[in-house]
Amino acid sequence: MTTRTANFCIDCADPRALALWWADMVDDFEADEQDEWTDEEAWLAGPVGRDLVFLKVPEPKQVKNRMHVCVRPVDTTRDEEVERLLAHGATMVDDLRQPDEGWAVLADPEGNEFCVLTADAERCGVAQG
């Protein structure tokens, strides 16, 4: 018997706002059913039927996430992607970048951590254009 992930849940105060923020930041999850969102839950449809689900909780984030999302740039470098995300409201939590390796730990507008990894081309030594 096997099992697969169905979705990834992110606790937040404002599911709609956070879902829309993430929809603007990643291209493999889409906000295609907004008319079905509620004040308690919003989601982004992702690849292979896996969703990002944003659930309203009453308490603010207190400690480091026990699980987090890692993103990998597709058509830009890791450092360019970090700058783009910071310009759109993310905050730097921990900068663990080194030339051609390492990652940056950022937080979304509600404080949920996520990592920005090096692009595949960077890991293979291919220059980005």
Coordinates of N, CA, C and O in Angstrom, one line a residue:
M1 N 0.8 -1.2 0.0 CA 0.0 0.0 0.0 C 0.9 1.2 0.0 O 2.0 1.2 0.6
T2 N 0.4 2.3 -0.7 CA 1.2 3.5 -0.7 C 0.2 4.7 -0.4 O -1.0 4.5 -0.4
T3 N 0.8 5.8 -0.1 CA 0.0 7.0 0.2 C 0.7 8.2 -0.4 O 1.9 8.1 -0.7
R4 N -0.1 9.2 -0.8 CA 0.5 10.4 -1.4 C 0.0 11.6 -0.7 O -1.1 11.6 -0.1
T5 N 0.7 12.7 -0.9 CA 0.3 14.0 -0.3 C -0.9 14.5 -1.1 O -1.0 14.3 -2.4
A6 N -1.9 15.0 -0.4 CA -3.1 15.6 -1.1 C -3.1 17.1 -1.1 O -3.4 17.7 -2.1
N7 N -2.6 17.7 0.0 CA -2.5 19.1 0.1 C -1.6 19.5 1.2 O -1.2 18.7 2.0
F8 N -1.2 20.8 1.2 CA -0.3 21.3 2.2 C -1.1 22.5 2.9 O -1.6 23.4 2.1
C9 N -1.3 22.4 4.2 CA -2.1 23.4 4.9 C -1.2 24.5 5.5 O -0.2 24.1 6.1
I10 N -1.6 25.7 5.4 CA -0.9 26.8 6.0 C -1.9 27.6 6.9 O -2.9 28.1 6.4
D11 N -1.6 27.6 8.2 CA -2.4 28.4 9.1 C -2.2 29.9 8.9 O -1.1 30.3 8.7
C12 N -3.3 30.7 9.0 CA -3.1 32.1 8.8 C -4.3 32.9 9.4 O -5.3 32.3 9.8
A13 N -4.2 34.2 9.5 CA -5.3 35.0 10.0 C -6.3 35.4 8.8 O -7.5 35.5 9.0
D14 N -5.8 35.5 7.6 CA -6.6 36.0 6.5 C -6.3 35.0 5.3 O -5.4 35.3 4.5
P15 N -7.1 33.9 5.2 CA -6.8 33.0 4.1 C -6.8 33.5 2.7 O -6.0 33.2 1.9
R16 N -7.8 34.4 2.4 CA -7.9 35.0 1.1 C -6.7 35.8 0.7 O -6.1 35.6 -0.3
A17 N -6.3 36.7 1.6 CA -5.1 37.5 1.3 C -3.9 36.7 1.1 O -3.1 37.0 0.2
L18 N -3.7 35.7 2.0 CA -2.4 35.0 1.9 C -2.4 34.0 0.7 O -1.4 33.9 0.0
A19 N -3.6 33.5 0.4 CA -3.7 32.6 -0.8 C -3.3 33.5 -2.1 O -2.6 33.0 -3.0
L20 N -3.9 34.7 -2.1 CA -3.6 35.5 -3.3 C -2.1 36.0 -3.3 O -1.5 36.1 -4.4
W21 N -1.5 36.2 -2.2 CA -0.1 36.5 -2.2 C 0.7 35.4 -2.7 O 1.6 35.6 -3.6
W22 N 0.5 34.2 -2.3 CA 1.2 33.0 -2.8 C 0.9 32.8 -4.2 O 1.8 32.4 -5.0
A23 N -0.3 33.0 -4.7 CA -0.6 32.8 -6.1 C 0.2 33.8 -7.0 O 0.6 33.4 -8.1
D24 N 0.5 35.0 -6.5 CA 1.4 35.9 -7.2 C 2.8 35.5 -7.2 O 3.6 36.0 -8.0
M25 N 3.2 34.7 -6.2 CA 4.6 34.4 -6.0 C 5.1 33.1 -6.7 O 6.2 33.0 -7.0
V26 N 4.2 32.2 -6.9 CA 4.6 30.9 -7.5 C 3.7 30.7 -8.7 O 2.5 31.1 -8.8
D27 N 4.3 30.0 -9.7 CA 3.5 29.8 -11.0 C 2.9 28.4 -11.1 O 2.2 28.1 -12.0
D28 N 3.1 27.5 -10.1 CA 2.6 26.2 -10.3 C 1.4 25.9 -9.4 O 0.8 24.8 -9.3
F29 N 0.9 27.0 -8.7 CA -0.4 26.9 -8.0 C -1.3 28.1 -8.4 O -0.8 29.2 -8.5
E30 N -2.5 27.8 -8.7 CA -3.4 28.8 -9.2 C -4.7 29.0 -8.3 O -5.2 28.1 -7.8
A31 N -5.1 30.3 -8.3 CA -6.3 30.6 -7.5 C -7.5 30.6 -8.5 O -8.1 31.6 -8.8
D32 N -7.9 29.4 -8.9 CA -8.9 29.2 -9.9 C -10.3 29.0 -9.4 O -11.2 29.0 -10.2
E33 N -10.5 28.9 -8.1 CA -11.9 28.7 -7.6 C -12.2 29.7 -6.5 O -12.8 29.3 -5.4
Q34 N -11.8 30.9 -6.7 CA -12.0 31.9 -5.6 C -13.5 32.1 -5.2 O -13.7 32.5 -4.0
D35 N -14.4 31.9 -6.1 CA -15.8 32.0 -5.7 C -16.2 31.0 -4.7 O -17.3 31.2 -4.0
E36 N -15.5 29.9 -4.5 CA -15.8 28.9 -3.5 C -15.0 29.1 -2.1 O -15.3 28.4 -1.2
W37 N -14.2 30.1 -2.1 CA -13.4 30.4 -0.9 C -14.4 31.0 0.2 O -15.4 31.6 -0.1
T38 N -14.0 30.8 1.4 CA -14.8 31.3 2.5 C -13.9 32.2 3.4 O -12.7 32.3 3.2
D39 N -14.4 32.7 4.5 CA -13.6 33.5 5.4 C -12.7 32.6 6.2 O -11.7 33.0 6.8
E40 N -13.0 31.3 6.2 CA -12.3 30.3 7.0 C -11.2 29.5 6.1 O -10.3 29.0 6.7
E41 N -11.4 29.5 4.8 CA -10.5 28.6 4.0 C -10.4 29.2 2.6 O -11.4 29.6 2.0
A42 N -9.2 29.1 2.1 CA -8.9 29.4 0.6 C -7.9 28.5 0.2 O -7.1 27.9 1.0
W43 N -7.8 28.2 -1.1 CA -6.8 27.3 -1.6 C -6.3 27.6 -3.0 O -7.0 28.3 -3.7
L44 N -5.2 27.1 -3.3 CA -4.6 27.2 -4.6 C -4.5 25.8 -5.2 O -3.9 24.9 -4.6
A45 N -4.9 25.6 -6.4 CA -4.8 24.3 -7.1 C -3.4 24.2 -7.6 O -2.9 25.1 -8.3
G46 N -2.8 23.0 -7.3 CA -1.5 22.8 -7.7 C -1.3 21.6 -8.7 O -2.3 21.0 -9.1
P47 N -0.1 21.3 -9.0 CA 0.2 20.1 -9.9 C -0.3 18.8 -9.3 O -0.2 18.6 -8.1
V48 N -0.7 17.9 -10.1 CA -1.1 16.6 -9.8 C -2.1 16.5 -8.7 O -2.1 15.7 -7.8
G49 N -3.0 17.5 -8.7 CA -4.1 17.5 -7.8 C -3.8 17.9 -6.3 O -4.5 17.6 -5.4
R50 N -2.6 18.4 -6.1 CA -2.1 18.8 -4.8 C -2.3 20.3 -4.6 O -2.0 21.1 -5.5
D51 N -2.9 20.7 -3.5 CA -3.3 22.1 -3.3 C -2.5 22.7 -2.1 O -2.0 22.0 -1.3
L52 N -2.4 24.0 -2.1 CA -2.0 24.7 -0.9 C -3.3 25.2 -0.3 O -4.1 25.9 -1.0
V53 N -3.6 24.9 0.9 CA -4.8 25.2 1.6 C -4.4 26.2 2.7 O -3.6 25.9 3.5
F54 N -5.1 27.3 2.8 CA -4.9 28.4 3.8 C -6.1 28.4 4.7 O -7.2 28.6 4.3
L55 N -5.8 28.1 6.0 CA -6.9 27.9 7.0 C -6.8 29.0 8.0 O -5.7 29.2 8.6
K56 N -7.9 29.6 8.3 CA -8.0 30.6 9.3 C -7.8 30.0 10.7 O -8.5 29.0 11.1
V57 N -6.9 30.6 11.5 CA -6.7 30.2 12.9 C -6.8 31.5 13.8 O -6.4 32.5 13.3
P58 N -7.2 31.3 15.0 CA -7.3 32.5 15.8 C -6.0 33.1 16.4 O -5.9 34.3 16.6
E59 N -5.0 32.3 16.5 CA -3.8 32.7 17.2 C -2.8 33.1 16.1 O -2.7 32.5 15.0
P60 N -1.9 34.1 16.4 CA -0.8 34.4 15.5 C 0.3 33.4 15.6 O 0.4 32.6 16.5
K61 N 1.1 33.4 14.6 CA 2.2 32.5 14.5 C 3.2 32.8 15.7 O 3.5 34.0 15.9
Q62 N 3.6 31.8 16.4 CA 4.5 32.0 17.6 C 5.9 31.5 17.5 O 6.8 32.1 18.0
V63 N 6.1 30.4 16.8 CA 7.4 29.7 16.7 C 7.7 29.3 15.3 O 6.8 29.4 14.4
K64 N 8.9 28.8 15.1 CA 9.3 28.3 13.8 C 8.3 27.2 13.3 O 7.9 26.4 14.1
N65 N 8.1 27.2 12.0 CA 7.3 26.1 11.4 C 7.9 24.8 11.6 O 9.1 24.7 11.6
R66 N 7.1 23.8 11.8 CA 7.6 22.4 11.9 C 7.8 21.8 10.5 O 8.5 20.9 10.3
M67 N 7.0 22.3 9.5 CA 7.1 22.0 8.1 C 7.1 23.2 7.3 O 6.4 24.2 7.7
H68 N 7.8 23.3 6.2 CA 7.7 24.5 5.4 C 7.8 24.1 3.9 O 8.2 23.0 3.6
V69 N 7.5 25.1 3.1 CA 7.6 25.0 1.6 C 9.0 25.5 1.2 O 9.5 26.4 1.7
C70 N 9.6 24.8 0.2 CA 10.8 25.3 -0.4 C 10.5 25.6 -1.9 O 9.8 24.8 -2.5
V71 N 10.9 26.7 -2.4 CA 10.7 27.1 -3.8 C 12.0 27.1 -4.5 O 13.1 27.4 -3.9
R72 N 12.0 26.8 -5.8 CA 13.2 26.8 -6.6 C 12.9 27.7 -7.8 O 11.9 27.4 -8.6
P73 N 13.7 28.8 -8.1 CA 13.4 29.6 -9.2 C 13.6 28.8 -10.5 O 14.4 27.9 -10.6
V74 N 12.8 29.2 -11.5 CA 12.8 28.5 -12.8 C 13.5 29.3 -13.8 O 14.4 28.8 -14.5
D75 N 13.3 30.6 -14.0 CA 13.9 31.4 -15.0 C 14.7 32.6 -14.5 O 14.8 33.6 -15.2
T76 N 15.2 32.5 -13.3 CA 16.0 33.5 -12.7 C 16.9 32.9 -11.7 O 16.8 31.7 -11.5
T77 N 17.8 33.6 -11.1 CA 18.7 33.1 -10.1 C 18.0 33.1 -8.7 O 17.0 33.8 -8.5
R78 N 18.6 32.4 -7.8 CA 18.1 32.3 -6.4 C 18.1 33.7 -5.9 O 17.2 34.2 -5.3
D79 N 19.2 34.5 -6.1 CA 19.4 35.8 -5.5 C 18.4 36.8 -6.1 O 17.8 37.6 -5.4
E80 N 18.1 36.7 -7.4 CA 17.1 37.5 -8.0 C 15.7 37.2 -7.5 O 14.9 38.1 -7.3
E81 N 15.5 35.9 -7.3 CA 14.2 35.5 -6.8 C 14.0 36.0 -5.3 O 12.9 36.4 -4.9
V82 N 15.0 35.9 -4.5 CA 14.9 36.4 -3.1 C 14.6 37.9 -3.2 O 13.7 38.4 -2.4
E83 N 15.2 38.7 -4.0 CA 14.9 40.1 -4.1 C 13.5 40.4 -4.6 O 12.8 41.3 -4.1
R84 N 13.0 39.6 -5.5 CA 11.6 39.8 -6.0 C 10.6 39.5 -4.9 O 9.7 40.3 -4.6
L85 N 10.9 38.4 -4.1 CA 10.0 38.1 -3.0 C 10.0 39.1 -1.9 O 9.0 39.5 -1.4
L86 N 11.2 39.6 -1.6 CA 11.3 40.6 -0.6 C 10.6 41.9 -1.0 O 9.9 42.5 -0.2
A87 N 10.6 42.2 -2.3 CA 10.0 43.4 -2.8 C 8.4 43.3 -2.8 O 7.7 44.3 -2.8
H88 N 7.9 42.0 -2.7 CA 6.5 41.8 -2.7 C 6.0 41.4 -1.3 O 4.9 40.9 -1.1
G89 N 6.8 41.8 -0.2 CA 6.3 41.6 1.1 C 6.8 40.5 2.0 O 6.5 40.4 3.1
A90 N 7.7 39.6 1.4 CA 8.3 38.6 2.2 C 9.4 39.3 3.1 O 9.8 40.4 2.8
T91 N 9.8 38.6 4.1 CA 10.9 39.2 5.0 C 12.0 38.1 5.1 O 11.7 36.9 5.0
M92 N 13.2 38.6 5.3 CA 14.3 37.7 5.5 C 14.3 37.1 6.9 O 14.3 37.9 7.9
V93 N 14.4 35.8 7.1 CA 14.5 35.2 8.4 C 15.9 34.8 8.7 O 16.5 35.0 9.7
D94 N 16.6 34.1 7.7 CA 17.9 33.7 7.8 C 18.6 33.5 6.4 O 18.0 32.9 5.6
D95 N 19.7 34.2 6.3 CA 20.4 34.2 5.0 C 21.5 33.2 5.0 O 22.5 33.4 5.6
L96 N 21.3 32.0 4.4 CA 22.3 30.9 4.4 C 22.9 30.7 3.0 O 23.3 29.6 2.7
R97 N 22.8 31.8 2.2 CA 23.3 31.7 0.8 C 24.9 31.8 0.8 O 25.5 32.5 1.6
Q98 N 25.4 31.0 -0.1 CA 26.8 31.0 -0.5 C 26.8 31.0 -2.0 O 25.8 30.6 -2.6
P99 N 28.0 31.3 -2.6 CA 28.0 31.2 -4.1 C 27.6 29.9 -4.6 O 28.2 28.8 -4.1
D100 N 26.6 29.8 -5.4 CA 26.2 28.6 -6.1 C 25.6 27.5 -5.2 O 25.5 26.3 -5.6
E101 N 25.4 27.8 -3.9 CA 24.8 26.8 -3.0 C 24.1 27.5 -1.8 O 24.2 28.8 -1.7
G102 N 23.4 26.8 -1.0 CA 22.8 27.4 0.2 C 21.4 27.9 -0.2 O 20.9 27.8 -1.3
W103 N 20.7 28.5 0.7 CA 19.4 29.0 0.5 C 19.1 30.2 1.4 O 19.9 30.5 2.4
A104 N 18.0 30.8 1.2 CA 17.5 31.9 2.0 C 16.2 31.5 2.7 O 15.3 31.0 2.0
V105 N 16.1 31.7 4.0 CA 14.8 31.4 4.6 C 14.1 32.8 4.7 O 14.6 33.7 5.3
L106 N 12.9 32.8 4.1 CA 12.1 34.0 4.1 C 10.8 33.7 4.9 O 10.5 32.5 5.2
A107 N 10.0 34.7 5.1 CA 8.7 34.5 5.7 C 7.7 35.2 4.8 O 7.9 36.3 4.3
D108 N 6.5 34.6 4.7 CA 5.4 35.3 3.9 C 4.8 36.4 4.8 O 5.3 36.6 5.9
P109 N 3.9 37.2 4.3 CA 3.3 38.3 5.0 C 2.8 38.0 6.4 O 2.6 38.8 7.3
E110 N 2.4 36.7 6.7 CA 1.9 36.3 8.0 C 3.0 35.6 8.8 O 2.7 35.1 9.9
G111 N 4.2 35.5 8.3 CA 5.3 35.0 9.1 C 5.6 33.5 8.9 O 6.5 33.0 9.6
N112 N 5.0 32.9 8.0 CA 5.2 31.5 7.7 C 6.5 31.3 6.9 O 6.6 31.9 5.8
E113 N 7.5 30.6 7.4 CA 8.8 30.5 6.8 C 8.7 29.6 5.5 O 7.9 28.6 5.4
F114 N 9.5 29.9 4.6 CA 9.7 29.1 3.4 C 11.2 29.4 2.9 O 11.8 30.4 3.2
C115 N 11.7 28.5 2.1 CA 13.1 28.6 1.7 C 13.1 28.8 0.2 O 12.3 28.3 -0.6
V116 N 14.1 29.6 -0.2 CA 14.4 29.9 -1.7 C 15.7 29.2 -1.9 O 16.7 29.5 -1.4
L117 N 15.6 28.1 -2.8 CA 16.8 27.3 -3.1 C 17.5 27.8 -4.4 O 16.9 28.7 -5.1
T118 N 18.6 27.3 -4.7 CA 19.3 27.7 -5.9 C 18.5 27.1 -7.1 O 17.9 26.1 -7.0
A119 N 18.6 27.9 -8.2 CA 17.9 27.4 -9.4 C 18.7 26.2 -10.0 O 19.9 26.0 -9.7
D120 N 18.0 25.3 -10.7 CA 18.7 24.1 -11.3 C 19.9 24.5 -12.1 O 21.0 23.9 -12.0
A121 N 19.8 25.6 -12.9 CA 20.9 26.0 -13.7 C 22.1 26.4 -12.9 O 23.2 26.2 -13.2
E122 N 21.9 27.1 -11.7 CA 22.9 27.5 -10.8 C 23.6 26.3 -10.3 O 24.9 26.2 -10.1
R123 N 22.9 25.3 -9.9 CA 23.4 24.1 -9.3 C 24.3 23.3 -10.3 O 25.2 22.6 -9.9
C124 N 23.9 23.4 -11.6 CA 24.7 22.7 -12.6 C 25.8 23.6 -13.2 O 26.5 23.2 -14.1
G125 N 26.0 24.8 -12.7 CA 27.0 25.7 -13.2 C 26.7 26.4 -14.4 O 27.6 26.9 -15.1
V126 N 25.4 26.4 -14.8 CA 25.0 27.1 -16.0 C 24.6 28.5 -15.7 O 23.8 28.8 -14.8
A127 N 25.2 29.5 -16.4 CA 24.9 30.9 -16.1 C 23.5 31.3 -16.5 O 23.0 30.8 -17.5
Q128 N 22.8 32.1 -15.7 CA 21.5 32.5 -16.0 C 21.6 33.8 -16.9 O 22.5 34.6 -16.7
G129 N 20.6 34.0 -17.7 CA 20.6 35.2 -18.6 C 19.8 36.3 -18.1 O 19.2 36.5 -17.2

